[in-house]
């Protein structure tokens, strides 16, 4: 490992039984011996807490620690992540083992960081144990204080669901219909997130007592039904992500027909990670084919793709990179989740590629901590992310726009950030962007609308999509014209609306003397203010000639309301309309298959170009730049091989 410039390893995240083979009997011999080897060689260590896989003696003796299906059937021992966050007994036993491990190893000179659990909310993010029902009731009592308030928030008068005692409230259970009360379901996801963060915080507080001052606490993500931003703020020193772009080429996928840019779309996730932690780590970076013996069959990464995907992570802000795994496992469920080395333990092309990545990283040291340059941001919040998970109407429009906004920006080489809004978001977090696109904020609040109005009035540009502002924070529909709380900003309201049905002809919008296809949904808009200008019309169906896109002046800024989902073509035109340009426009011309990332530090710019195509890509350097790999000044035409990456630096 050291010969390949691997300087840090992660250990012990599934090793509870190695420390506590039976309840109350603790032994450290195995990892003592291992850490002696690390001490002799100088290998640094990230130590994992082993709570993702409780031992057999524990789950057998205390079945209340287990998670359960919606029908109440316990998930038994033999897999992983089969526990629940809210079992008092599990929390007690976790606290004991973490305290013992941290007390024993906390001051070890080779340990540089601690990882809490492993992939919180991965594989399953629903919890139906008795402990979860008890904890859910407490969560709701703290939030609502009275059953009257709970019944009002959940609209329980519908279908005679009214609760008359707290003991009548349960986590979601199996019903005749596939899903429960939607307002309850939204609070349930909030509860799951809160439970996970509480479990993570419990571990973090124990580790903080014993770790060395410079050692960091992290956990590896990023998974659903979890406010990762809050978890990072309250529990962690640094956030780490597990990046597996090869999922795009799994045998169950159709990459030749996929319009979501396949492995390149992992840049969406990396942008979201960057919103949690601007300079993050990668705890698990793709090194080989992924797969379990039960599912997730995938081909091996092709030559160059390890470098491509590693550079994708580094470009987006990863200042630490760790491959999963060193050697492919020869036993258990993950025998097909391949590492750098295969079963035979011989040198191979993946190891050779790791050495090339290490050499590249050495030349990128000056870029560590550099700012990611993003001229605009896509706005998100957890209320709407979770509502889209529950509500098929919301999900359909949101997924379409998120995918197409990414594709439109990527193919025109305009990097963007994700900006998450919450009750603590300040105006100065918004004003760093010339344009904010908030695709479908179905759930809206007055406070959020006021914040966005302040942003626009001082000169910002804001774009909203269809289905905006028709729910409150409980998920109930408000009795006012859409876009609800955003109506003052848009200077317009929605007169009519419809899904575009399977029997409908292609719906078009005329904007700037160009025709754009309208997909998924149509909001038929009417002007409310004289300052509102119609800039796009529907050209067919029963709402032909009705406004489809409007622009409103608010203070020094501008608000756009699109009565549909965003497509890549509409995104491109909107970026032109609002003056958003590529940060490398004066330096590089790139084909659509190449991603551009721009970074800046101390007046120095770096441009990372990633060719995601299996074909060669022709690029043009419009002025001289320094090639990081060779140190030479280069300009003019250049060809990138399939999957090749280049890093250029502006000349000093």
XYZ file of C-alpha atoms in Angstrom:
652
model
C 0.000 0.000 0.000
C 2.717 2.443 0.952
C 4.509 1.789 -2.344
C 1.303 2.933 -4.092
C 1.136 6.115 -1.990
C -1.778 4.803 0.058
C -1.120 6.445 3.407
C -4.380 5.955 5.326
C -6.684 2.982 5.813
C -10.094 2.479 7.408
C -10.699 -0.450 9.749
C -13.128 -2.047 12.231
C -16.507 -0.708 11.026
C -18.062 -4.209 11.198
C -15.855 -5.717 13.923
C -17.937 -5.644 17.128
C -17.301 -9.312 17.877
C -13.533 -8.738 17.705
C -13.854 -6.414 20.704
C -16.715 -8.020 22.634
C -17.069 -11.730 21.759
C -19.623 -12.105 24.546
C -21.486 -9.551 26.596
C -19.238 -7.747 29.040
C -15.997 -9.491 28.017
C -13.726 -7.127 26.110
C -10.550 -7.914 24.212
C -8.318 -5.698 22.088
C -5.640 -8.178 21.063
C -6.536 -8.368 17.375
C -6.449 -4.635 16.677
C -3.614 -4.022 19.126
C -1.468 -6.305 17.014
C -2.679 -4.692 13.810
C -2.049 -1.160 15.041
C 1.471 -2.215 16.034
C 2.037 -2.989 12.356
C 0.640 0.443 11.450
C 2.959 2.057 13.979
C 6.016 0.308 12.551
C 5.142 1.198 8.948
C 3.743 4.686 9.542
C 0.315 3.810 8.122
C -2.413 6.186 9.319
C -5.777 4.819 10.426
C -9.432 5.871 10.413
C -11.113 3.758 13.086
C -14.762 2.790 12.629
C -17.327 2.245 15.356
C -18.814 -1.238 14.806
C -22.488 -0.435 15.340
C -23.705 -1.234 11.789
C -23.558 -4.973 12.542
C -24.412 -5.988 16.120
C -23.065 -9.432 17.097
C -25.152 -12.591 17.235
C -25.101 -12.846 21.026
C -26.589 -9.344 21.206
C -29.462 -9.757 18.749
C -30.294 -13.202 20.146
C -30.439 -11.993 23.753
C -32.054 -8.614 23.013
C -34.356 -8.972 19.982
C -35.856 -5.555 20.780
C -32.768 -3.989 19.155
C -33.839 -5.291 15.735
C -35.627 -3.317 13.061
C -38.881 -4.748 11.733
C -40.912 -4.788 8.549
C -44.121 -2.792 8.263
C -45.981 -5.949 9.322
C -43.904 -6.115 12.514
C -41.725 -9.059 11.450
C -38.226 -8.663 12.906
C -35.207 -8.500 10.581
C -33.041 -11.251 12.004
C -29.289 -11.602 12.397
C -27.159 -12.378 9.352
C -27.238 -9.215 7.266
C -26.258 -5.682 8.186
C -28.042 -2.531 9.353
C -30.760 -4.729 10.910
C -30.950 -2.703 14.138
C -33.135 0.297 15.001
C -31.895 3.676 16.222
C -34.392 4.009 19.064
C -33.945 0.836 21.118
C -32.791 1.962 24.598
C -30.958 -1.355 25.003
C -29.140 -0.968 21.694
C -28.109 2.576 22.553
C -26.859 1.379 25.931
C -24.795 -1.443 24.429
C -23.480 0.819 21.642
C -22.423 3.399 24.220
C -20.523 0.767 26.181
C -18.599 -0.678 23.232
C -17.763 2.755 21.782
C -16.598 3.994 25.173
C -14.357 0.942 25.590
C -12.858 1.231 22.085
C -12.363 4.998 22.258
C -10.817 4.841 25.734
C -8.402 2.136 24.569
C -7.423 3.595 21.186
C -8.273 7.299 21.431
C -4.682 8.472 21.955
C -3.032 6.045 19.520
C -0.549 8.021 17.439
C -1.479 6.375 14.124
C -5.206 7.046 14.381
C -6.136 10.266 12.580
C -9.924 9.980 12.460
C -13.045 8.152 13.587
C -15.914 6.968 11.415
C -19.316 6.608 13.080
C -21.183 3.429 12.071
C -21.275 2.756 8.309
C -23.587 4.351 5.737
C -26.369 5.530 8.040
C -29.802 4.979 6.429
C -28.251 2.918 3.621
C -30.226 -0.130 2.434
C -33.142 0.798 4.674
C -34.445 4.128 5.890
C -37.739 2.988 7.427
C -38.084 1.672 10.976
C -41.118 -0.127 12.358
C -40.010 -1.615 15.674
C -41.880 -1.136 18.962
C -39.064 1.169 20.095
C -39.676 3.341 17.039
C -43.386 3.684 17.803
C -42.604 4.766 21.374
C -39.991 7.245 20.141
C -42.326 8.510 17.377
C -44.973 9.369 19.962
C -42.423 11.336 21.987
C -41.242 13.128 18.843
C -44.825 14.141 18.045
C -45.612 15.175 21.618
C -42.588 17.486 21.568
C -43.638 18.917 18.222
C -47.387 19.327 18.727
C -47.904 19.181 22.539
C -51.583 18.270 22.108
C -53.585 15.716 20.151
C -55.810 18.513 18.850
C -52.787 20.129 17.200
C -51.634 16.772 15.838
C -55.068 15.999 14.400
C -55.226 19.430 12.801
C -51.739 19.146 11.265
C -52.442 15.694 9.892
C -55.986 16.392 8.689
C -57.164 13.272 10.504
C -60.815 14.228 10.041
C -60.371 12.771 6.538
C -61.311 9.055 6.483
C -62.126 9.243 10.212
C -58.507 8.933 11.353
C -58.869 11.220 14.413
C -56.738 10.198 17.415
C -58.145 10.417 20.952
C -55.083 9.080 22.854
C -51.347 9.096 22.164
C -51.347 5.291 22.482
C -53.370 5.163 19.258
C -50.480 6.689 17.279
C -48.051 4.270 15.632
C -45.330 4.411 13.036
C -46.801 3.576 9.602
C -48.349 0.109 9.531
C -49.729 -2.138 6.803
C -53.000 -0.753 5.442
C -55.502 -1.832 2.821
C -54.242 1.068 0.701
C -50.517 1.138 -0.144
C -49.702 4.285 1.827
C -50.776 6.040 4.996
C -51.903 9.599 5.688
C -49.457 11.793 3.673
C -49.093 14.387 6.453
C -48.253 11.660 8.937
C -45.798 10.176 6.423
C -43.987 13.513 6.073
C -43.611 13.803 9.853
C -42.479 10.172 9.954
C -39.557 10.926 7.595
C -38.682 13.915 9.784
C -38.728 11.533 12.745
C -36.441 9.013 10.991
C -33.964 11.787 10.239
C -34.112 13.039 13.806
C -33.578 9.504 15.158
C -30.572 8.896 12.947
C -28.964 12.208 13.906
C -29.567 11.487 17.592
C -27.890 8.068 17.235
C -24.945 9.639 15.424
C -24.635 12.406 18.019
C -24.603 9.894 20.867
C -21.541 8.262 19.322
C -19.868 11.561 18.479
C -20.076 12.804 22.070
C -18.374 9.652 23.347
C -15.582 9.871 20.760
C -14.983 13.531 21.578
C -14.088 12.589 25.165
C -11.195 10.361 24.115
C -9.858 11.374 20.702
C -6.753 13.480 20.181
C -7.428 17.163 19.458
C -6.507 16.987 15.764
C -8.340 13.731 15.034
C -11.600 14.166 13.115
C -15.007 12.541 13.465
C -16.899 11.625 10.304
C -19.444 9.238 8.878
C -19.868 8.063 5.304
C -22.976 8.828 3.256
C -25.071 10.152 1.518
C -28.453 8.482 2.037
C -32.151 9.301 2.151
C -34.643 10.342 4.815
C -31.787 12.136 6.557
C -30.915 15.796 6.996
C -27.241 15.336 6.172
C -26.562 19.065 6.623
C -27.826 19.043 10.198
C -25.994 15.800 10.970
C -22.711 17.249 9.704
C -23.225 20.454 11.693
C -24.202 18.782 14.975
C -22.148 15.575 14.958
C -19.176 15.663 12.585
C -15.947 17.497 11.855
C -15.924 16.483 8.195
C -18.373 14.715 5.894
C -17.339 11.774 3.721
C -19.134 10.249 0.752
C -19.145 6.839 -0.932
C -18.913 7.303 -4.707
C -19.795 4.434 -7.066
C -20.362 5.767 -10.618
C -20.121 2.233 -12.047
C -23.719 1.675 -10.909
C -24.638 3.491 -14.136
C -23.366 0.498 -16.109
C -24.925 -2.294 -14.024
C -26.499 -5.163 -15.921
C -29.977 -3.938 -14.937
C -29.325 -0.491 -16.469
C -29.702 0.703 -20.069
C -26.781 3.136 -20.430
C -27.033 3.414 -24.229
C -30.602 4.709 -23.882
C -30.112 6.733 -20.714
C -30.562 10.506 -20.951
C -29.306 11.248 -17.401
C -25.609 11.177 -18.440
C -24.824 7.811 -16.780
C -21.670 7.921 -14.610
C -21.375 11.666 -15.108
C -24.533 12.137 -13.020
C -22.516 11.274 -9.900
C -21.395 14.883 -10.207
C -24.936 15.779 -9.070
C -24.393 13.833 -5.856
C -20.929 15.315 -5.387
C -22.413 18.803 -5.758
C -24.909 17.934 -3.050
C -22.107 16.634 -0.817
C -20.295 19.915 -1.417
C -23.361 21.761 -0.125
C -23.047 19.768 3.113
C -19.291 20.196 3.439
C -17.412 22.302 0.841
C -14.185 20.300 1.277
C -15.169 16.723 1.987
C -13.650 13.281 1.883
C -14.390 10.158 -0.130
C -14.404 7.173 2.190
C -15.236 4.676 -0.579
C -14.184 5.471 -4.140
C -14.939 2.979 -6.911
C -11.980 0.703 -7.620
C -13.517 -2.406 -9.170
C -16.774 -3.959 -10.316
C -19.578 -3.662 -7.771
C -21.960 -6.427 -6.840
C -23.299 -8.749 -4.154
C -24.066 -12.411 -4.719
C -27.766 -11.500 -4.661
C -27.884 -8.405 -6.919
C -26.018 -5.406 -8.371
C -24.134 -7.216 -11.152
C -21.793 -4.870 -13.012
C -18.849 -4.935 -15.432
C -15.341 -3.982 -14.390
C -14.293 -0.355 -14.776
C -12.553 0.107 -18.103
C -8.941 1.341 -18.264
C -8.992 5.022 -17.375
C -12.327 4.999 -15.534
C -10.776 4.692 -12.070
C -8.801 7.846 -12.787
C -11.869 9.509 -14.325
C -14.073 8.814 -11.309
C -11.345 9.693 -8.802
C -10.789 13.003 -10.585
C -14.552 13.586 -10.676
C -14.535 13.415 -6.861
C -11.423 15.551 -6.480
C -12.717 18.143 -8.945
C -15.916 18.606 -6.947
C -14.162 19.207 -3.640
C -12.789 15.935 -2.260
C -9.540 16.743 -0.454
C -9.282 13.138 0.782
C -9.743 10.038 -1.356
C -9.918 6.425 -0.176
C -10.612 3.454 -2.453
C -12.910 0.607 -1.525
C -11.384 -1.828 -1.233
C -7.718 -2.919 -1.128
C -8.313 -6.624 -1.747
C -11.500 -8.267 -3.008
C -13.251 -10.250 -0.286
C -13.127 -14.037 -0.705
C -16.123 -14.792 1.520
C -19.585 -13.496 2.304
C -22.172 -11.445 0.457
C -19.730 -8.944 -1.061
C -17.479 -11.371 -2.949
C -18.321 -9.512 -6.172
C -17.652 -6.031 -4.779
C -14.194 -5.941 -6.259
C -11.286 -4.003 -4.861
C -8.000 -2.800 -6.282
C -6.549 -6.308 -6.039
C -8.535 -9.381 -7.042
C -8.844 -12.740 -5.233
C -5.393 -13.834 -6.418
C -3.687 -10.827 -4.783
C -1.476 -10.178 -7.830
C -0.537 -6.805 -9.297
C -3.012 -5.778 -12.000
C -4.079 -2.842 -14.168
C -6.181 -1.346 -11.347
C -3.133 -1.169 -9.100
C -1.177 0.452 -11.930
C -3.966 3.018 -12.297
C -3.880 3.773 -8.554
C -0.182 4.619 -8.945
C -1.044 7.027 -11.778
C -3.743 8.637 -9.642
C -1.253 9.031 -6.795
C 1.234 10.735 -9.121
C -1.508 13.087 -10.365
C -2.594 13.912 -6.807
C 0.952 14.874 -5.833
C 0.851 17.544 -8.543
C -2.502 18.848 -7.280
C -1.435 19.678 -3.730
C -1.720 23.416 -4.356
C -5.373 22.980 -5.330
C -6.292 21.592 -1.897
C -8.917 23.840 -0.362
C -9.548 25.753 -3.598
C -12.998 27.303 -4.047
C -15.416 25.631 -6.468
C -16.580 28.226 -8.997
C -20.346 28.081 -9.548
C -22.079 31.009 -11.265
C -25.547 29.819 -10.163
C -27.224 27.479 -7.704
C -30.121 25.052 -7.725
C -32.116 25.549 -4.535
C -33.313 22.638 -2.424
C -34.789 22.003 0.996
C -35.546 18.842 2.949
C -39.296 19.467 3.234
C -39.645 19.313 -0.538
C -37.085 16.541 -0.998
C -39.018 14.356 1.426
C -42.398 15.373 0.031
C -41.206 14.365 -3.453
C -40.318 10.968 -2.016
C -43.910 10.524 -0.793
C -46.021 12.329 -3.387
C -46.001 10.841 -6.900
C -47.264 14.096 -8.452
C -44.376 16.028 -6.896
C -41.850 13.284 -7.580
C -42.579 13.107 -11.289
C -42.002 16.813 -11.926
C -39.086 17.158 -9.490
C -37.093 14.199 -10.820
C -37.528 15.382 -14.393
C -36.326 18.908 -13.634
C -33.406 17.871 -11.425
C -32.097 15.546 -14.151
C -32.588 18.069 -16.948
C -31.174 21.058 -15.077
C -28.043 19.017 -14.461
C -27.805 17.930 -18.106
C -28.449 21.436 -19.430
C -25.779 22.996 -17.233
C -23.275 20.188 -17.740
C -23.508 20.054 -21.507
C -22.968 23.821 -21.664
C -20.055 23.631 -19.207
C -21.597 25.811 -16.513
C -20.916 24.338 -13.056
C -23.476 24.949 -10.316
C -23.927 24.491 -6.595
C -26.822 23.136 -4.569
C -28.071 25.592 -1.974
C -30.178 24.078 0.813
C -32.590 26.394 2.606
C -33.590 25.972 6.239
C -34.770 28.195 9.064
C -31.185 29.354 9.721
C -30.302 30.343 6.139
C -29.046 33.918 5.908
C -29.348 36.308 2.962
C -25.592 36.420 2.367
C -25.665 32.691 1.565
C -27.857 33.522 -1.429
C -26.233 36.701 -2.692
C -23.087 34.919 -3.861
C -25.063 33.619 -6.862
C -26.297 35.639 -9.846
C -29.120 33.149 -10.424
C -31.066 30.763 -8.198
C -33.284 28.059 -9.723
C -35.833 26.640 -7.280
C -37.458 24.056 -9.545
C -40.640 22.985 -7.735
C -40.980 24.275 -4.159
C -44.340 22.603 -3.627
C -44.092 23.172 0.145
C -43.627 26.853 0.902
C -43.524 29.067 3.959
C -43.855 32.810 4.381
C -40.353 32.992 5.892
C -38.795 31.294 2.883
C -40.667 33.516 0.448
C -39.519 36.619 2.342
C -35.885 35.475 2.217
C -36.096 34.930 -1.543
C -37.794 38.295 -1.992
C -34.897 39.965 -0.168
C -32.474 38.174 -2.482
C -34.295 39.347 -5.596
C -34.790 42.931 -4.427
C -31.041 43.431 -4.022
C -30.465 42.355 -7.631
C -30.717 38.571 -7.736
C -32.439 36.482 -10.382
C -34.798 33.699 -9.300
C -36.478 31.045 -11.465
C -39.378 28.890 -10.253
C -41.055 25.970 -11.988
C -44.597 24.633 -12.069
C -46.443 23.264 -9.015
C -44.873 25.853 -6.731
C -46.289 26.910 -3.388
C -49.512 24.898 -3.103
C -48.710 23.119 0.212
C -47.874 24.311 3.697
C -45.218 22.699 5.895
C -47.632 19.985 7.058
C -48.134 18.967 3.434
C -51.726 20.241 3.295
C -52.866 22.209 0.240
C -53.436 25.908 0.827
C -56.669 27.578 -0.285
C -55.116 30.315 -2.396
C -54.055 30.580 -6.040
C -50.758 28.986 -6.967
C -47.894 29.723 -6.587
C -49.159 30.585 -3.112
C -46.521 32.310 -0.991
C -44.529 33.044 -4.156
C -47.352 34.949 -5.892
C -45.982 38.360 -4.890
C -42.612 37.444 -6.331
C -43.931 36.114 -9.633
C -46.618 38.788 -10.108
C -48.694 35.977 -11.571
C -51.007 33.131 -10.615
C -52.006 29.796 -12.083
C -55.412 29.858 -13.794
C -55.439 26.172 -14.762
C -53.082 23.214 -14.699
C -52.752 19.682 -16.020
C -50.466 16.750 -16.504
C -49.587 16.257 -20.154
C -51.437 13.033 -20.825
C -50.382 10.006 -22.846
C -53.039 10.838 -25.465
C -51.850 14.446 -25.861
C -49.841 15.712 -28.791
C -46.392 17.184 -28.140
C -46.894 20.464 -26.272
C -44.717 23.362 -27.433
C -43.807 26.763 -25.997
C -42.788 29.741 -28.128
C -40.075 31.700 -26.304
C -37.597 34.102 -27.890
C -38.875 33.069 -31.332
C -37.800 29.493 -30.594
C -39.910 26.411 -29.969
C -39.343 24.387 -26.785
C -41.062 21.145 -25.928
C -43.065 21.283 -22.699
C -42.911 18.010 -20.811
C -44.754 16.376 -17.901
C -46.921 19.281 -16.701
C -48.492 22.560 -17.778
C -49.364 25.513 -15.543
C -51.527 27.975 -17.450
C -50.462 31.348 -16.068
C -52.232 34.689 -15.749
C -50.604 38.064 -15.051
C -51.441 39.820 -11.797
C -49.058 42.805 -11.954
C -48.289 45.323 -14.666
C -44.592 44.597 -14.092
C -45.084 40.987 -15.159
C -44.218 40.264 -18.783
C -45.232 37.138 -20.687
C -42.141 35.772 -22.431
C -43.432 32.353 -23.518
C -46.773 31.019 -24.827
C -48.199 27.539 -25.277
C -48.769 26.870 -28.966
C -51.321 24.063 -28.853
C -53.916 22.069 -26.900
C -56.913 23.687 -25.202
C -54.641 26.286 -23.605
C -53.079 27.432 -26.890
C -51.765 31.032 -26.736
C -51.999 31.068 -22.935
C -48.940 32.259 -20.980
C -46.427 29.496 -20.246
C -43.491 31.566 -18.984
C -43.481 34.968 -17.295
C -40.847 37.412 -16.042
C -41.384 39.898 -13.228
C -39.244 42.798 -12.007
C -38.921 42.974 -8.219
C -36.721 45.721 -6.834
C -33.359 45.475 -8.576
C -33.886 41.836 -9.544
C -35.948 39.534 -11.713
C -38.214 36.541 -11.087
C -39.067 33.936 -13.729
C -42.002 31.543 -13.469
C -42.009 28.583 -15.859
C -45.332 26.789 -16.094
C -43.720 23.410 -16.595
C -40.684 21.300 -15.748
C -37.215 22.389 -16.815
C -35.684 20.662 -19.839
C -32.035 20.872 -20.876
C -33.017 23.086 -23.799
C -35.031 25.462 -21.612
C -32.208 25.460 -19.059
C -29.690 26.478 -21.715
C -31.900 29.327 -22.936
C -32.549 30.501 -19.373
C -28.814 30.614 -18.652
C -28.305 32.722 -21.792
C -31.242 34.965 -20.870
C -29.852 35.599 -17.377
C -26.244 36.104 -18.518
C -24.834 33.021 -16.823
C -21.648 31.922 -18.606
C -19.025 29.221 -18.290
C -16.181 30.259 -15.961
C -13.780 28.925 -18.620
C -15.350 30.674 -21.628
C -12.177 32.677 -22.318
C -9.921 29.644 -21.941
C -11.550 26.468 -23.260
C -13.981 25.153 -25.855
C -15.264 21.682 -25.020
C -17.642 19.155 -26.605
C -20.831 18.228 -24.682
C -19.391 14.866 -23.537
C -16.738 16.609 -21.415
C -17.418 17.977 -17.951
C -15.781 21.220 -16.874
C -14.948 22.043 -13.255
C -13.356 25.352 -12.282
C -11.551 25.994 -8.990
C -9.914 29.153 -7.610
C -7.407 29.809 -4.819
C -5.258 32.859 -4.109
C -5.958 34.322 -7.540
C -5.022 31.075 -9.310
C -7.563 29.191 -11.458
C -7.633 25.469 -12.220
C -9.793 23.931 -14.953
C -10.475 20.185 -14.717
C -11.740 18.570 -17.921
C -13.235 15.069 -17.729
C -14.079 13.066 -20.846
C -16.899 10.687 -19.905
C -17.141 9.316 -23.433
C -15.681 6.048 -24.719
C -14.692 8.093 -27.780
C -11.848 10.564 -28.144
C -12.794 14.202 -27.502
C -11.433 17.246 -29.328
C -10.962 20.321 -27.156
C -9.615 23.792 -27.868
C -7.428 25.893 -25.569
C -8.160 29.519 -26.433
C -5.090 30.787 -24.607
C -2.031 29.271 -23.009
C -2.595 27.174 -19.873
C -0.235 25.037 -17.842
C -0.732 21.273 -18.097
C -0.498 20.018 -14.503
C 0.884 16.621 -15.523
C 3.762 17.908 -17.656
C 4.211 21.417 -16.311
C 4.353 22.685 -19.907
C 2.387 25.589 -21.377
C -0.177 24.327 -23.893
C -2.637 25.995 -26.237
C -4.643 25.307 -29.366
C -6.237 22.016 -30.362
C -5.873 18.963 -28.138
C -7.441 15.517 -28.160
C -8.462 13.676 -24.996
C -8.569 9.901 -25.182
C -11.588 7.909 -24.021
C -12.143 8.555 -20.268
C -9.080 10.803 -20.121
C -8.892 13.737 -17.721
C -6.809 16.878 -17.854
C -6.044 19.566 -15.294
C -4.985 22.979 -16.516
C -3.798 25.944 -14.464
C -3.830 29.564 -15.524
C -0.372 30.936 -16.234
C 1.218 32.979 -13.461
